Coordinates of N, CA and C in Angstrom, one line a residue:
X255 N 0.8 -1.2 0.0 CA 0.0 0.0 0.0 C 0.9 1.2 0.0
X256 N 0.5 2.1 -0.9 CA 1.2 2.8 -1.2 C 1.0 4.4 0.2
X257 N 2.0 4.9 0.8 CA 1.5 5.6 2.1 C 1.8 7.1 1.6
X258 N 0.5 7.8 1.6 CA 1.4 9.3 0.9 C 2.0 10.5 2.0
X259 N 2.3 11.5 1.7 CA 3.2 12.2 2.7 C 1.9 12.7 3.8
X260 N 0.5 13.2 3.2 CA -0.3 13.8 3.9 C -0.5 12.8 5.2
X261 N -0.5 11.1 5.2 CA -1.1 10.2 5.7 C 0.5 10.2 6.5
X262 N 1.1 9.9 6.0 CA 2.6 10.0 7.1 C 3.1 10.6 7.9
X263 N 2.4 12.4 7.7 CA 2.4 13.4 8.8 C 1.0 13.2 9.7
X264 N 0.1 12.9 9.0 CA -1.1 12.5 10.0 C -0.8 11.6 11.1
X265 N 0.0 10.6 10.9 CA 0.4 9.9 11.8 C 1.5 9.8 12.9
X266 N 2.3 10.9 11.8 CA 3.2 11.4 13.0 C 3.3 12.8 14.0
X267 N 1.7 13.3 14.0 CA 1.3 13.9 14.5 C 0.2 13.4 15.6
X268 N 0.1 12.1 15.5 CA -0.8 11.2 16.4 C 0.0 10.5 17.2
X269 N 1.3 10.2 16.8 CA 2.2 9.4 17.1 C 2.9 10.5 18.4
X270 N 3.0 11.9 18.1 CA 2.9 12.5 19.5 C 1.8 13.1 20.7
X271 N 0.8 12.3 20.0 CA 0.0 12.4 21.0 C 0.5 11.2 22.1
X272 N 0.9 10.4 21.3 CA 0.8 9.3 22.5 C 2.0 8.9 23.2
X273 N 2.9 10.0 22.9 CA 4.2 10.3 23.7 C 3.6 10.9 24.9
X274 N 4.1 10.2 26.2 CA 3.8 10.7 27.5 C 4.8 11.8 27.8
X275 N 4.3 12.3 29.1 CA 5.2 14.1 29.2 C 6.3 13.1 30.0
X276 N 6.4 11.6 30.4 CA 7.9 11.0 30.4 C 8.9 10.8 29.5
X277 N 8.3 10.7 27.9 CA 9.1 10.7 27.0 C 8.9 8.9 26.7
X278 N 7.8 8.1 26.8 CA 7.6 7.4 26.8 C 6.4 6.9 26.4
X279 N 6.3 5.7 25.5 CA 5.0 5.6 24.5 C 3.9 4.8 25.2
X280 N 2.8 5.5 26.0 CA 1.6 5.2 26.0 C 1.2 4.3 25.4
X281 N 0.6 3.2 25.9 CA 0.3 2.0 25.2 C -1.6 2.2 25.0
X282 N -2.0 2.7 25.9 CA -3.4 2.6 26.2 C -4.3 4.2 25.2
X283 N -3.0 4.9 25.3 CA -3.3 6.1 24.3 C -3.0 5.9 22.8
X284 N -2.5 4.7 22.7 CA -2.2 4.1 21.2 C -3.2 3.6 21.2
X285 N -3.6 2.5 21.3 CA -4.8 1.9 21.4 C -6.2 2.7 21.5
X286 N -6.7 3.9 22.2 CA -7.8 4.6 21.9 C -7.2 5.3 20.5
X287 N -6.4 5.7 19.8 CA -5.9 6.7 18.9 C -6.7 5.6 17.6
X288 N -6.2 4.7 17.6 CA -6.3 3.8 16.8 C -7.6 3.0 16.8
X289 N -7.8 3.1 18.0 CA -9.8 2.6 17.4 C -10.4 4.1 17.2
X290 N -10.4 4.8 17.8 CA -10.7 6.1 17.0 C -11.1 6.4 15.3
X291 N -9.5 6.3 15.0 CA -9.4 5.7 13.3 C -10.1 5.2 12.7
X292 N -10.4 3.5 13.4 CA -10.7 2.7 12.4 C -12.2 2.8 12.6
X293 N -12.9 3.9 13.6 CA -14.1 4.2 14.0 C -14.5 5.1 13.1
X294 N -13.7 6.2 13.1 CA -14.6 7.3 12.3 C -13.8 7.0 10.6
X295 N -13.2 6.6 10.5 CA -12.5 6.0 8.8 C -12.2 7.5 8.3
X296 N -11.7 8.2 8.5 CA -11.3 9.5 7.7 C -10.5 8.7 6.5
X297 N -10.5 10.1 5.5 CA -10.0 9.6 4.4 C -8.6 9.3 4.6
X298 N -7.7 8.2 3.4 CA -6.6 7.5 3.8 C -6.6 6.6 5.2
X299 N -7.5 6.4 5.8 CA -7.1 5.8 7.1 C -7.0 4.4 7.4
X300 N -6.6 3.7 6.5 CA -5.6 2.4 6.2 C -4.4 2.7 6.2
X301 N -3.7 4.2 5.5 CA -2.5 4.1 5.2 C -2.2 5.0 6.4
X302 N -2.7 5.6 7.2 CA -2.5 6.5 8.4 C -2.9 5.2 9.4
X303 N -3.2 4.6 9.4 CA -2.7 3.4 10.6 C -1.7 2.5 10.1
X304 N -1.4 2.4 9.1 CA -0.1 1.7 8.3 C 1.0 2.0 8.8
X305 N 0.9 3.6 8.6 CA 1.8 4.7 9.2 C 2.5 4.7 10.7
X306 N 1.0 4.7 11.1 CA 1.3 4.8 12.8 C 1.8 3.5 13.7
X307 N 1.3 2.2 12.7 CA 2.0 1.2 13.5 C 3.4 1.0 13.3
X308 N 4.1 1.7 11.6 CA 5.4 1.3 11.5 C 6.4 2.1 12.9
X309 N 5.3 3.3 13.3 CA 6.0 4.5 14.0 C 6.1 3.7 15.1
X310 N 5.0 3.1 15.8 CA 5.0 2.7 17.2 C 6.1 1.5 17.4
X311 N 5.8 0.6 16.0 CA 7.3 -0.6 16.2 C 8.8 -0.1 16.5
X312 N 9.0 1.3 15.9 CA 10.4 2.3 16.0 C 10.5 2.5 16.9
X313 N 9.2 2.9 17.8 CA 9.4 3.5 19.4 C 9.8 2.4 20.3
X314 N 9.1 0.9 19.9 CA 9.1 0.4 21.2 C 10.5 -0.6 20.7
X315 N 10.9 -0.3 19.5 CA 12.3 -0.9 19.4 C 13.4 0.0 19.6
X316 N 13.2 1.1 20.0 CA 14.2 2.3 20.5 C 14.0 2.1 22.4
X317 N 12.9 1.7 22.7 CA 13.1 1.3 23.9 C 13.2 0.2 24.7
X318 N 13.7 -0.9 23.5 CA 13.9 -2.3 23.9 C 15.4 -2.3 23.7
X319 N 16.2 -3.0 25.0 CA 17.4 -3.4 24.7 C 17.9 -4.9 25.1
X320 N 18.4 -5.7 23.8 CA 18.4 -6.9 24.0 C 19.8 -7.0 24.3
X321 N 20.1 -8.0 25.5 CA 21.2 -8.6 25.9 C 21.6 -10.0 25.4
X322 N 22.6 -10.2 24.8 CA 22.9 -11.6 24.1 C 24.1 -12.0 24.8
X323 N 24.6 -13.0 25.5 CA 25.7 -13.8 26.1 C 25.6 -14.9 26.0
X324 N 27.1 -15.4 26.0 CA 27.9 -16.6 25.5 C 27.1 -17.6 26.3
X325 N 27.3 -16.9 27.8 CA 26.3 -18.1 29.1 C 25.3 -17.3 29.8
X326 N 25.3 -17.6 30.5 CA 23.8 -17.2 31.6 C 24.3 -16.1 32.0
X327 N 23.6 -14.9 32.5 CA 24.4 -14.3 33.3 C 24.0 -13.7 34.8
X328 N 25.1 -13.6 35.8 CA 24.5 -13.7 37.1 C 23.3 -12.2 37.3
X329 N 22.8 -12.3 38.3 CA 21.9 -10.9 38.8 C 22.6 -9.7 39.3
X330 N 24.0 -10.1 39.7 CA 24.9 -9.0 39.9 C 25.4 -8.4 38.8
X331 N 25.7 -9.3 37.2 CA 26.0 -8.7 36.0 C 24.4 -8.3 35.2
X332 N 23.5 -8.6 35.7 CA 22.8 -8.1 34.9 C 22.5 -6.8 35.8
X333 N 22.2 -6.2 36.5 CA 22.0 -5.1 37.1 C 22.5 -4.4 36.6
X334 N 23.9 -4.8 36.9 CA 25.4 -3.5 36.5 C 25.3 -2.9 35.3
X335 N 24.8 -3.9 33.7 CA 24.6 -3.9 32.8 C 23.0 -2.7 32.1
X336 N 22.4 -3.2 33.5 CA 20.7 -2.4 33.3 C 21.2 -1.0 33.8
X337 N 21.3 -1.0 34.9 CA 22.0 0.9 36.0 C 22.7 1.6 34.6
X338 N 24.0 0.9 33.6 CA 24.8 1.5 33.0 C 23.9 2.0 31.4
X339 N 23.0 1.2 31.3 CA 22.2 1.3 30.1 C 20.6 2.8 30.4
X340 N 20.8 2.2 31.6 CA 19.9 3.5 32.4 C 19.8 4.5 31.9
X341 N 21.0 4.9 32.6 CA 22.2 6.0 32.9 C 21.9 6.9 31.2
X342 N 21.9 6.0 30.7 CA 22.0 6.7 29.2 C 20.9 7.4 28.6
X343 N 20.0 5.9 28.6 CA 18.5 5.5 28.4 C 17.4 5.5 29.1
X344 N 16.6 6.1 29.9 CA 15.8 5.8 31.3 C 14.6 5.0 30.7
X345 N 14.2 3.9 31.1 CA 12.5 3.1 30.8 C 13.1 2.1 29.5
X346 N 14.1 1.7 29.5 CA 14.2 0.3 28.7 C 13.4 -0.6 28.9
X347 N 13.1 -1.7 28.0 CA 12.3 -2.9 28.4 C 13.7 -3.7 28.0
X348 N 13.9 -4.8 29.0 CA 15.3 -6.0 28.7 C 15.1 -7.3 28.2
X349 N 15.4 -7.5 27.1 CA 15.3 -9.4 26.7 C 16.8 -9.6 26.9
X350 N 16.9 -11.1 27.3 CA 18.0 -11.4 28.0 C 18.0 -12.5 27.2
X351 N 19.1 -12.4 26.4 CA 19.5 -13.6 25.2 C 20.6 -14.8 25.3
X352 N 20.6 -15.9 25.2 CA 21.7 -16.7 25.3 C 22.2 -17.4 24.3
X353 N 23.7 -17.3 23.9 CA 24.2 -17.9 22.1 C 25.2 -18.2 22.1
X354 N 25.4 -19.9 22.9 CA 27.0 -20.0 23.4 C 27.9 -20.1 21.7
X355 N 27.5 -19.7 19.9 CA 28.4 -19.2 19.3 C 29.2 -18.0 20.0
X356 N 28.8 -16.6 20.9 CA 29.9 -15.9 20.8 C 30.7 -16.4 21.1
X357 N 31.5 -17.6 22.1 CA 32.6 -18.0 22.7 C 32.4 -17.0 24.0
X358 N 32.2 -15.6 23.9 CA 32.5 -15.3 25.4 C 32.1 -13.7 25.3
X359 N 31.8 -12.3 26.1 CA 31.3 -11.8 25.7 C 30.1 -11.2 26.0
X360 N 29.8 -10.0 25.4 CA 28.3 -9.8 25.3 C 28.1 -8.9 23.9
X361 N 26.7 -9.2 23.5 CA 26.0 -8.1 22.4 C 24.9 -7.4 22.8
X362 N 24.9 -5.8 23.0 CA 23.9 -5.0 23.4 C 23.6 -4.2 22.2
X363 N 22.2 -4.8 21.8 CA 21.4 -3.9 20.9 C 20.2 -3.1 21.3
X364 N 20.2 -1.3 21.6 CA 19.1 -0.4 21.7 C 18.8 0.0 20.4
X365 N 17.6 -0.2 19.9 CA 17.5 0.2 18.9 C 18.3 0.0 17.5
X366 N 18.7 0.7 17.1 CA 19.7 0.7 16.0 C 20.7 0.3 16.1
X367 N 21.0 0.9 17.4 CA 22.5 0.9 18.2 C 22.9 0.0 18.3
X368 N 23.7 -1.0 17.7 CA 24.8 -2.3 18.4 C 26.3 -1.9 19.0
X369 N 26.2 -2.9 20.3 CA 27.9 -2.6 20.9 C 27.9 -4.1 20.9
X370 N 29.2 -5.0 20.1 CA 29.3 -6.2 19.6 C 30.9 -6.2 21.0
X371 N 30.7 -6.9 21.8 CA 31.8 -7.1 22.7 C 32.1 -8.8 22.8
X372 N 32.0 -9.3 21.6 CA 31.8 -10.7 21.5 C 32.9 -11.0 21.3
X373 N 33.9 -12.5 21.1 CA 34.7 -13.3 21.2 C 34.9 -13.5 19.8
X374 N 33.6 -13.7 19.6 CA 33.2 -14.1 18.2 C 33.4 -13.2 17.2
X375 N 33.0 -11.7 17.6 CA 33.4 -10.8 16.8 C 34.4 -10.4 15.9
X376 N 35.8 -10.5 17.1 CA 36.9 -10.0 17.4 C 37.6 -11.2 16.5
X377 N 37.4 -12.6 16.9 CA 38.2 -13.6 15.8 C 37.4 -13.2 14.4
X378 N 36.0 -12.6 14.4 CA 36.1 -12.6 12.9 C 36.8 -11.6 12.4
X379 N 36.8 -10.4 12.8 CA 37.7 -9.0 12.7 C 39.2 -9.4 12.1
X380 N 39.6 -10.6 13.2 CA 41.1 -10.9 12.7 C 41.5 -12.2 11.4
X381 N 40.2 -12.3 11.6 CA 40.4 -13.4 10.3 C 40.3 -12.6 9.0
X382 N 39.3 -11.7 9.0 CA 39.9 -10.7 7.9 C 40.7 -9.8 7.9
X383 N 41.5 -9.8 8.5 CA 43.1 -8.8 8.0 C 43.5 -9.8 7.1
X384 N 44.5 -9.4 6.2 CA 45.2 -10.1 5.2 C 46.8 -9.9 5.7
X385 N 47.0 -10.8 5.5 CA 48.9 -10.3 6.2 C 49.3 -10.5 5.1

């Protein structure tokens, strides 16, 4: 479906409605926004909720941060790991991932953002220099 610019600012003008004054996406004000919508049907409003859901998946993958490790990790490293991600970030949601490929390590992805501190990484890094 083709989404035009009018229907993409429509949505991203709904899309701050449901920004709370925390800076944090309202789940319950998405949800009235969007039966709203699909209640009164203004014109385009397939592609203005098309819109608005690609928006809200950005938001709540800007405030998910997945932890990936080699092994388990204790509640003392996972704290340390949450406080320091905080610190940056405030209102993360955390998935805690396990992939004994890295060898050893961790992968923290917010959003867009990857910090690759893997085992795994670093041997591939060196497998491609060419001597």
């Amino acid at each position: 479906m083709k989404i035009t610019k009018e229907a993409q600012a429509q949505a991203r003008r709904l899309m701050r409605l449901c920004i709370g004054p925390d800076g944090l996406l309202q789940e319950d004000t998405v949800r009235h926004v969007a039966t709203n919508i699909e209640k009164e049907k203004p014109r385009n409003y397939l592609a203005i909720l098309s819109a608005l859901a690609e928006l809200v998946r950005l938001e709540v993958a800007r405030h998910t941060a997945t932890i990936t490790s080699a092994l388990p990790l204790t509640d003392e490293e996972k704290q340390a790991i949450q406080a320091k991600l905080n610190a940056r970030t405030p209102g993360l949601n955390y998935v805690w991932q396990i992939d004994p490929e890295l060898i050893g390590g961790i992968i923290v992805k917010v959003g867009d953002d990857v910090t690759d501190a893997s085992i795994r990484s670093r041997i591939d890094r060196l497998s491609k220099i060419s001597v």
